[in-house]
mmCIF file of N, CA and C in Angstrom:
data_model
loop_
_atom_site.group_PDB
_atom_site.id
_atom_site.type_symbol
_atom_site.label_atom_id
_atom_site.label_comp_id
_atom_site.label_asym_id
_atom_site.label_seq_id
_atom_site.Cartn_x
_atom_site.Cartn_y
_atom_site.Cartn_z
ATOM 1 N N MET A 1 80.239 -28.298 -153.149
ATOM 2 C CA MET A 1 80.226 -28.021 -151.726
ATOM 3 C C MET A 1 78.829 -27.569 -151.332
ATOM 4 N N GLY A 2 78.357 -28.075 -150.217
ATOM 5 C CA GLY A 2 77.049 -27.693 -149.716
ATOM 6 C C GLY A 2 77.081 -26.368 -148.979
ATOM 7 N N LYS A 3 75.905 -25.949 -148.540
ATOM 8 C CA LYS A 3 75.781 -24.689 -147.812
ATOM 9 C C LYS A 3 74.779 -24.855 -146.680
ATOM 10 N N VAL A 4 75.025 -24.117 -145.619
ATOM 11 C CA VAL A 4 74.049 -23.964 -144.546
ATOM 12 C C VAL A 4 73.662 -22.493 -144.552
ATOM 13 N N VAL A 5 72.380 -22.208 -144.691
ATOM 14 C CA VAL A 5 71.895 -20.834 -144.668
ATOM 15 C C VAL A 5 71.144 -20.648 -143.351
ATOM 16 N N LEU A 6 71.671 -19.755 -142.522
ATOM 17 C CA LEU A 6 71.081 -19.479 -141.213
ATOM 18 C C LEU A 6 70.312 -18.170 -141.266
ATOM 19 N N SER A 7 69.064 -18.186 -140.840
ATOM 20 C CA SER A 7 68.265 -16.970 -140.705
ATOM 21 C C SER A 7 68.073 -16.731 -139.217
ATOM 22 N N LEU A 8 68.619 -15.617 -138.724
ATOM 23 C CA LEU A 8 68.566 -15.308 -137.294
ATOM 24 C C LEU A 8 67.596 -14.167 -137.032
ATOM 25 N N LYS A 9 66.646 -14.401 -136.156
ATOM 26 C CA LYS A 9 65.729 -13.355 -135.709
ATOM 27 C C LYS A 9 66.064 -13.042 -134.261
ATOM 28 N N HIS A 10 66.385 -11.781 -134.023
ATOM 29 C CA HIS A 10 66.749 -11.360 -132.667
ATOM 30 C C HIS A 10 65.505 -11.226 -131.806
ATOM 31 N N ARG A 11 65.586 -11.784 -130.636
ATOM 32 C CA ARG A 11 64.563 -11.645 -129.613
ATOM 33 C C ARG A 11 65.290 -11.158 -128.354
ATOM 34 N N PRO A 12 64.587 -10.616 -127.383
ATOM 35 C CA PRO A 12 65.284 -10.192 -126.164
ATOM 36 C C PRO A 12 66.088 -11.350 -125.557
ATOM 37 N N ASP A 13 67.385 -11.174 -125.455
ATOM 38 C CA ASP A 13 68.303 -12.129 -124.827
ATOM 39 C C ASP A 13 68.472 -13.461 -125.551
ATOM 40 N N GLU A 14 67.985 -13.592 -126.785
ATOM 41 C CA GLU A 14 68.139 -14.865 -127.498
ATOM 42 C C GLU A 14 67.859 -14.679 -128.987
ATOM 43 N N TYR A 15 68.090 -15.735 -129.740
ATOM 44 C CA TYR A 15 67.787 -15.765 -131.171
ATOM 45 C C TYR A 15 66.845 -16.922 -131.474
ATOM 46 N N SER A 16 66.019 -16.731 -132.476
ATOM 47 C CA SER A 16 65.319 -17.831 -133.127
ATOM 48 C C SER A 16 66.067 -18.043 -134.432
ATOM 49 N N VAL A 17 66.435 -19.290 -134.722
ATOM 50 C CA VAL A 17 67.272 -19.587 -135.878
ATOM 51 C C VAL A 17 66.572 -20.609 -136.762
ATOM 52 N N LEU A 18 66.539 -20.329 -138.058
ATOM 53 C CA LEU A 18 66.079 -21.293 -139.049
ATOM 54 C C LEU A 18 67.298 -21.696 -139.857
ATOM 55 N N ALA A 19 67.626 -22.987 -139.846
ATOM 56 C CA ALA A 19 68.790 -23.498 -140.575
ATOM 57 C C ALA A 19 68.302 -24.307 -141.768
ATOM 58 N N ARG A 20 68.790 -23.946 -142.943
ATOM 59 C CA ARG A 20 68.487 -24.690 -144.168
ATOM 60 C C ARG A 20 69.792 -25.250 -144.710
ATOM 61 N N VAL A 21 69.805 -26.546 -144.994
ATOM 62 C CA VAL A 21 70.994 -27.209 -145.521
ATOM 63 C C VAL A 21 70.741 -27.539 -146.987
ATOM 64 N N TYR A 22 71.687 -27.111 -147.850
ATOM 65 C CA TYR A 22 71.602 -27.359 -149.286
ATOM 66 C C TYR A 22 72.777 -28.224 -149.719
ATOM 67 N N ASP A 23 72.535 -29.099 -150.701
ATOM 68 C CA ASP A 23 73.636 -29.911 -151.229
ATOM 69 C C ASP A 23 74.399 -29.121 -152.282
ATOM 70 N N SER A 24 75.406 -29.747 -152.881
ATOM 71 C CA SER A 24 76.261 -29.048 -153.850
ATOM 72 C C SER A 24 75.512 -28.654 -155.120
ATOM 73 N N ASP A 25 74.362 -29.267 -155.383
ATOM 74 C CA ASP A 25 73.547 -28.903 -156.547
ATOM 75 C C ASP A 25 72.572 -27.772 -156.243
ATOM 76 N N GLY A 26 72.522 -27.339 -154.988
ATOM 77 C CA GLY A 26 71.626 -26.261 -154.593
ATOM 78 C C GLY A 26 70.246 -26.734 -154.165
ATOM 79 N N SER A 27 70.058 -28.049 -154.033
ATOM 80 C CA SER A 27 68.770 -28.589 -153.597
ATOM 81 C C SER A 27 68.681 -28.572 -152.071
ATOM 82 N N LEU A 28 67.506 -28.217 -151.572
ATOM 83 C CA LEU A 28 67.283 -28.204 -150.130
ATOM 84 C C LEU A 28 67.292 -29.637 -149.607
ATOM 85 N N VAL A 29 68.160 -29.908 -148.641
ATOM 86 C CA VAL A 29 68.283 -31.239 -148.049
ATOM 87 C C VAL A 29 67.430 -31.339 -146.792
ATOM 88 N N ARG A 30 67.521 -30.320 -145.940
ATOM 89 C CA ARG A 30 66.699 -30.300 -144.732
ATOM 90 C C ARG A 30 66.576 -28.877 -144.200
ATOM 91 N N GLU A 31 65.570 -28.703 -143.364
ATOM 92 C CA GLU A 31 65.297 -27.411 -142.747
ATOM 93 C C GLU A 31 64.930 -27.677 -141.292
ATOM 94 N N GLU A 32 65.498 -26.883 -140.397
ATOM 95 C CA GLU A 32 65.252 -27.103 -138.975
ATOM 96 C C GLU A 32 65.244 -25.763 -138.243
ATOM 97 N N GLY A 33 64.313 -25.598 -137.325
ATOM 98 C CA GLY A 33 64.224 -24.374 -136.541
ATOM 99 C C GLY A 33 64.687 -24.592 -135.111
ATOM 100 N N PHE A 34 65.279 -23.550 -134.532
ATOM 101 C CA PHE A 34 65.781 -23.601 -133.162
ATOM 102 C C PHE A 34 65.367 -22.322 -132.441
ATOM 103 N N ASP A 35 64.856 -22.455 -131.236
ATOM 104 C CA ASP A 35 64.491 -21.300 -130.416
ATOM 105 C C ASP A 35 65.366 -21.258 -129.170
ATOM 106 N N HIS A 36 65.384 -20.102 -128.513
ATOM 107 C CA HIS A 36 66.100 -19.908 -127.241
ATOM 108 C C HIS A 36 67.611 -20.082 -127.398
ATOM 109 N N ILE A 37 68.163 -19.674 -128.544
ATOM 110 C CA ILE A 37 69.596 -19.795 -128.808
ATOM 111 C C ILE A 37 70.305 -18.550 -128.279
ATOM 112 N N LYS A 38 71.321 -18.758 -127.448
ATOM 113 C CA LYS A 38 72.091 -17.653 -126.865
ATOM 114 C C LYS A 38 73.318 -17.308 -127.705
ATOM 115 N N GLN A 39 73.932 -18.323 -128.333
ATOM 116 C CA GLN A 39 75.113 -18.106 -129.173
ATOM 117 C C GLN A 39 75.060 -19.034 -130.371
ATOM 118 N N VAL A 40 75.624 -18.558 -131.485
ATOM 119 C CA VAL A 40 75.816 -19.394 -132.669
ATOM 120 C C VAL A 40 77.318 -19.514 -132.873
ATOM 121 N N ILE A 41 77.828 -20.744 -132.842
ATOM 122 C CA ILE A 41 79.255 -21.006 -133.012
ATOM 123 C C ILE A 41 79.426 -21.689 -134.358
ATOM 124 N N ILE A 42 80.246 -21.094 -135.231
ATOM 125 C CA ILE A 42 80.440 -21.633 -136.580
ATOM 126 C C ILE A 42 81.879 -22.077 -136.727
ATOM 127 N N LYS A 43 82.057 -23.361 -137.039
ATOM 128 C CA LYS A 43 83.384 -23.931 -137.252
ATOM 129 C C LYS A 43 83.419 -24.457 -138.682
ATOM 130 N N ALA A 44 83.715 -23.554 -139.609
ATOM 131 C CA ALA A 44 83.763 -23.906 -141.029
ATOM 132 C C ALA A 44 84.712 -22.946 -141.725
ATOM 133 N N GLY A 45 85.152 -23.323 -142.909
ATOM 134 C CA GLY A 45 86.156 -22.551 -143.632
ATOM 135 C C GLY A 45 85.708 -21.186 -144.108
ATOM 136 N N GLU A 46 84.492 -21.085 -144.634
ATOM 137 C CA GLU A 46 84.042 -19.804 -145.180
ATOM 138 C C GLU A 46 82.637 -19.495 -144.694
ATOM 139 N N VAL A 47 82.470 -18.260 -144.203
ATOM 140 C CA VAL A 47 81.188 -17.791 -143.687
ATOM 141 C C VAL A 47 80.930 -16.420 -144.287
ATOM 142 N N ARG A 48 79.690 -16.192 -144.760
ATOM 143 C CA ARG A 48 79.340 -14.902 -145.350
ATOM 144 C C ARG A 48 78.083 -14.349 -144.685
ATOM 145 N N LEU A 49 78.113 -13.076 -144.396
ATOM 146 C CA LEU A 49 76.934 -12.373 -143.916
ATOM 147 C C LEU A 49 76.304 -11.738 -145.140
ATOM 148 N N SER A 50 75.072 -12.129 -145.470
ATOM 149 C CA SER A 50 74.485 -11.739 -146.748
ATOM 150 C C SER A 50 73.249 -10.871 -146.571
ATOM 151 N N ARG A 51 73.452 -9.586 -146.561
ATOM 152 C CA ARG A 51 72.338 -8.647 -146.448
ATOM 153 C C ARG A 51 71.420 -8.723 -147.656
ATOM 154 N N GLN A 52 71.995 -8.978 -148.831
ATOM 155 C CA GLN A 52 71.199 -8.976 -150.042
ATOM 156 C C GLN A 52 70.142 -10.077 -150.062
ATOM 157 N N LEU A 53 70.333 -11.139 -149.289
ATOM 158 C CA LEU A 53 69.337 -12.203 -149.251
ATOM 159 C C LEU A 53 68.091 -11.771 -148.491
ATOM 160 N N SER A 54 68.276 -10.962 -147.469
ATOM 161 C CA SER A 54 67.152 -10.526 -146.658
ATOM 162 C C SER A 54 67.623 -9.467 -145.675
ATOM 163 N N PRO A 55 66.966 -8.303 -145.619
ATOM 164 C CA PRO A 55 67.376 -7.298 -144.647
ATOM 165 C C PRO A 55 67.004 -7.715 -143.216
ATOM 166 N N GLU A 56 65.952 -8.461 -143.052
ATOM 167 C CA GLU A 56 65.510 -8.947 -141.742
ATOM 168 C C GLU A 56 64.809 -10.266 -141.966
ATOM 169 N N PRO A 57 65.181 -11.330 -141.424
ATOM 170 C CA PRO A 57 66.214 -11.523 -140.420
ATOM 171 C C PRO A 57 67.622 -11.463 -141.004
ATOM 172 N N ILE A 58 68.627 -11.494 -140.139
ATOM 173 C CA ILE A 58 70.019 -11.564 -140.583
ATOM 174 C C ILE A 58 70.234 -12.940 -141.201
ATOM 175 N N VAL A 59 70.906 -12.976 -142.357
ATOM 176 C CA VAL A 59 71.164 -14.243 -143.039
ATOM 177 C C VAL A 59 72.666 -14.473 -143.114
ATOM 178 N N ILE A 60 73.104 -15.643 -142.653
ATOM 179 C CA ILE A 60 74.510 -16.040 -142.696
ATOM 180 C C ILE A 60 74.616 -17.285 -143.559
ATOM 181 N N VAL A 61 75.563 -17.286 -144.503
ATOM 182 C CA VAL A 61 75.781 -18.434 -145.382
ATOM 183 C C VAL A 61 77.099 -19.092 -144.994
ATOM 184 N N VAL A 62 77.050 -20.395 -144.742
ATOM 185 C CA VAL A 62 78.224 -21.164 -144.336
ATOM 186 C C VAL A 62 78.488 -22.230 -145.397
ATOM 187 N N ASP A 63 79.676 -22.206 -146.023
ATOM 188 C CA ASP A 63 80.059 -23.264 -146.956
ATOM 189 C C ASP A 63 80.571 -24.446 -146.156
ATOM 190 N N ALA A 64 80.090 -25.644 -146.477
ATOM 191 C CA ALA A 64 80.503 -26.835 -145.736
ATOM 192 C C ALA A 64 80.373 -28.067 -146.620
ATOM 193 N N GLU A 65 81.410 -28.903 -146.629
ATOM 194 C CA GLU A 65 81.361 -30.151 -147.384
ATOM 195 C C GLU A 65 80.381 -31.130 -146.747
ATOM 196 N N LYS A 66 80.448 -31.260 -145.434
ATOM 197 C CA LYS A 66 79.579 -32.174 -144.691
ATOM 198 C C LYS A 66 79.079 -31.441 -143.446
ATOM 199 N N PRO A 67 78.013 -30.627 -143.601
ATOM 200 C CA PRO A 67 77.555 -29.801 -142.487
ATOM 201 C C PRO A 67 76.935 -30.611 -141.352
ATOM 202 N N SER A 68 77.234 -30.164 -140.149
ATOM 203 C CA SER A 68 76.671 -30.750 -138.938
ATOM 204 C C SER A 68 76.076 -29.618 -138.116
ATOM 205 N N ILE A 69 74.844 -29.806 -137.656
ATOM 206 C CA ILE A 69 74.157 -28.794 -136.849
ATOM 207 C C ILE A 69 73.736 -29.454 -135.545
ATOM 208 N N MET A 70 74.148 -28.862 -134.423
ATOM 209 C CA MET A 70 73.768 -29.431 -133.129
ATOM 210 C C MET A 70 73.606 -28.326 -132.091
ATOM 211 N N VAL A 71 72.756 -28.599 -131.117
ATOM 212 C CA VAL A 71 72.551 -27.688 -129.992
ATOM 213 C C VAL A 71 73.180 -28.332 -128.764
ATOM 214 N N LYS A 72 74.002 -27.556 -128.065
ATOM 215 C CA LYS A 72 74.624 -28.022 -126.824
ATOM 216 C C LYS A 72 74.170 -27.125 -125.683
ATOM 217 N N GLU A 73 74.047 -27.702 -124.523
ATOM 218 C CA GLU A 73 73.652 -26.975 -123.313
ATOM 219 C C GLU A 73 72.327 -26.241 -123.490
ATOM 220 N N GLY A 74 71.526 -26.660 -124.441
ATOM 221 C CA GLY A 74 70.202 -26.091 -124.644
ATOM 222 C C GLY A 74 70.146 -24.729 -125.294
ATOM 223 N N ALA A 75 71.290 -24.046 -125.456
ATOM 224 C CA ALA A 75 71.245 -22.685 -125.984
ATOM 225 C C ALA A 75 72.415 -22.334 -126.898
ATOM 226 N N LEU A 76 73.340 -23.273 -127.130
ATOM 227 C CA LEU A 76 74.490 -23.015 -127.996
ATOM 228 C C LEU A 76 74.306 -23.794 -129.290
ATOM 229 N N LEU A 77 74.169 -23.079 -130.394
ATOM 230 C CA LEU A 77 73.972 -23.710 -131.700
ATOM 231 C C LEU A 77 75.314 -23.804 -132.406
ATOM 232 N N TYR A 78 75.747 -25.027 -132.701
ATOM 233 C CA TYR A 78 77.016 -25.270 -133.384
ATOM 234 C C TYR A 78 76.754 -25.645 -134.832
ATOM 235 N N ILE A 79 77.456 -24.957 -135.744
ATOM 236 C CA ILE A 79 77.456 -25.294 -137.160
ATOM 237 C C ILE A 79 78.890 -25.692 -137.478
ATOM 238 N N CYS A 80 79.112 -26.946 -137.855
ATOM 239 C CA CYS A 80 80.462 -27.451 -138.106
ATOM 240 C C CYS A 80 80.534 -28.086 -139.483
ATOM 241 N N ASP A 81 81.737 -28.096 -140.034
ATOM 242 C CA ASP A 81 81.988 -28.806 -141.286
ATOM 243 C C ASP A 81 82.783 -30.056 -140.948
ATOM 244 N N GLU A 82 82.106 -31.193 -140.870
ATOM 245 C CA GLU A 82 82.769 -32.450 -140.531
ATOM 246 C C GLU A 82 83.622 -32.980 -141.673
ATOM 247 N N GLY A 83 83.445 -32.424 -142.874
ATOM 248 C CA GLY A 83 84.232 -32.856 -144.021
ATOM 249 C C GLY A 83 85.442 -31.984 -144.278
ATOM 250 N N ALA A 84 85.651 -30.945 -143.494
ATOM 251 C CA ALA A 84 86.757 -30.005 -143.713
ATOM 252 C C ALA A 84 88.096 -30.698 -143.550
ATOM 253 N N GLY A 85 88.940 -30.568 -144.556
ATOM 254 C CA GLY A 85 90.293 -31.101 -144.499
ATOM 255 C C GLY A 85 90.398 -32.587 -144.763
ATOM 256 N N LYS A 86 89.272 -33.267 -144.980
ATOM 257 C CA LYS A 86 89.308 -34.706 -145.245
ATOM 258 C C LYS A 86 89.165 -34.952 -146.738
ATOM 259 N N GLN A 87 89.965 -35.858 -147.255
ATOM 260 C CA GLN A 87 89.874 -36.153 -148.683
ATOM 261 C C GLN A 87 89.870 -37.625 -148.923
#
């Protein structure tokens, strides 16, 4: 199972987000940055808030078979698992 690791830096009224996608072997597949994010919506089976990875920024780990990352309305960052429940 792959992972999406989100690093969130709080700014006044928004977040800057760095999303790193890893495959099931732990290799980095892609990295993408997003600015001016008002909300992060996560639709996946397991999500972990991991302080041990970094005290600042906040780091969230999302397990996903087939991760999808998209921005809607210019400020809503969606992290979804398109492979969830499919076999």
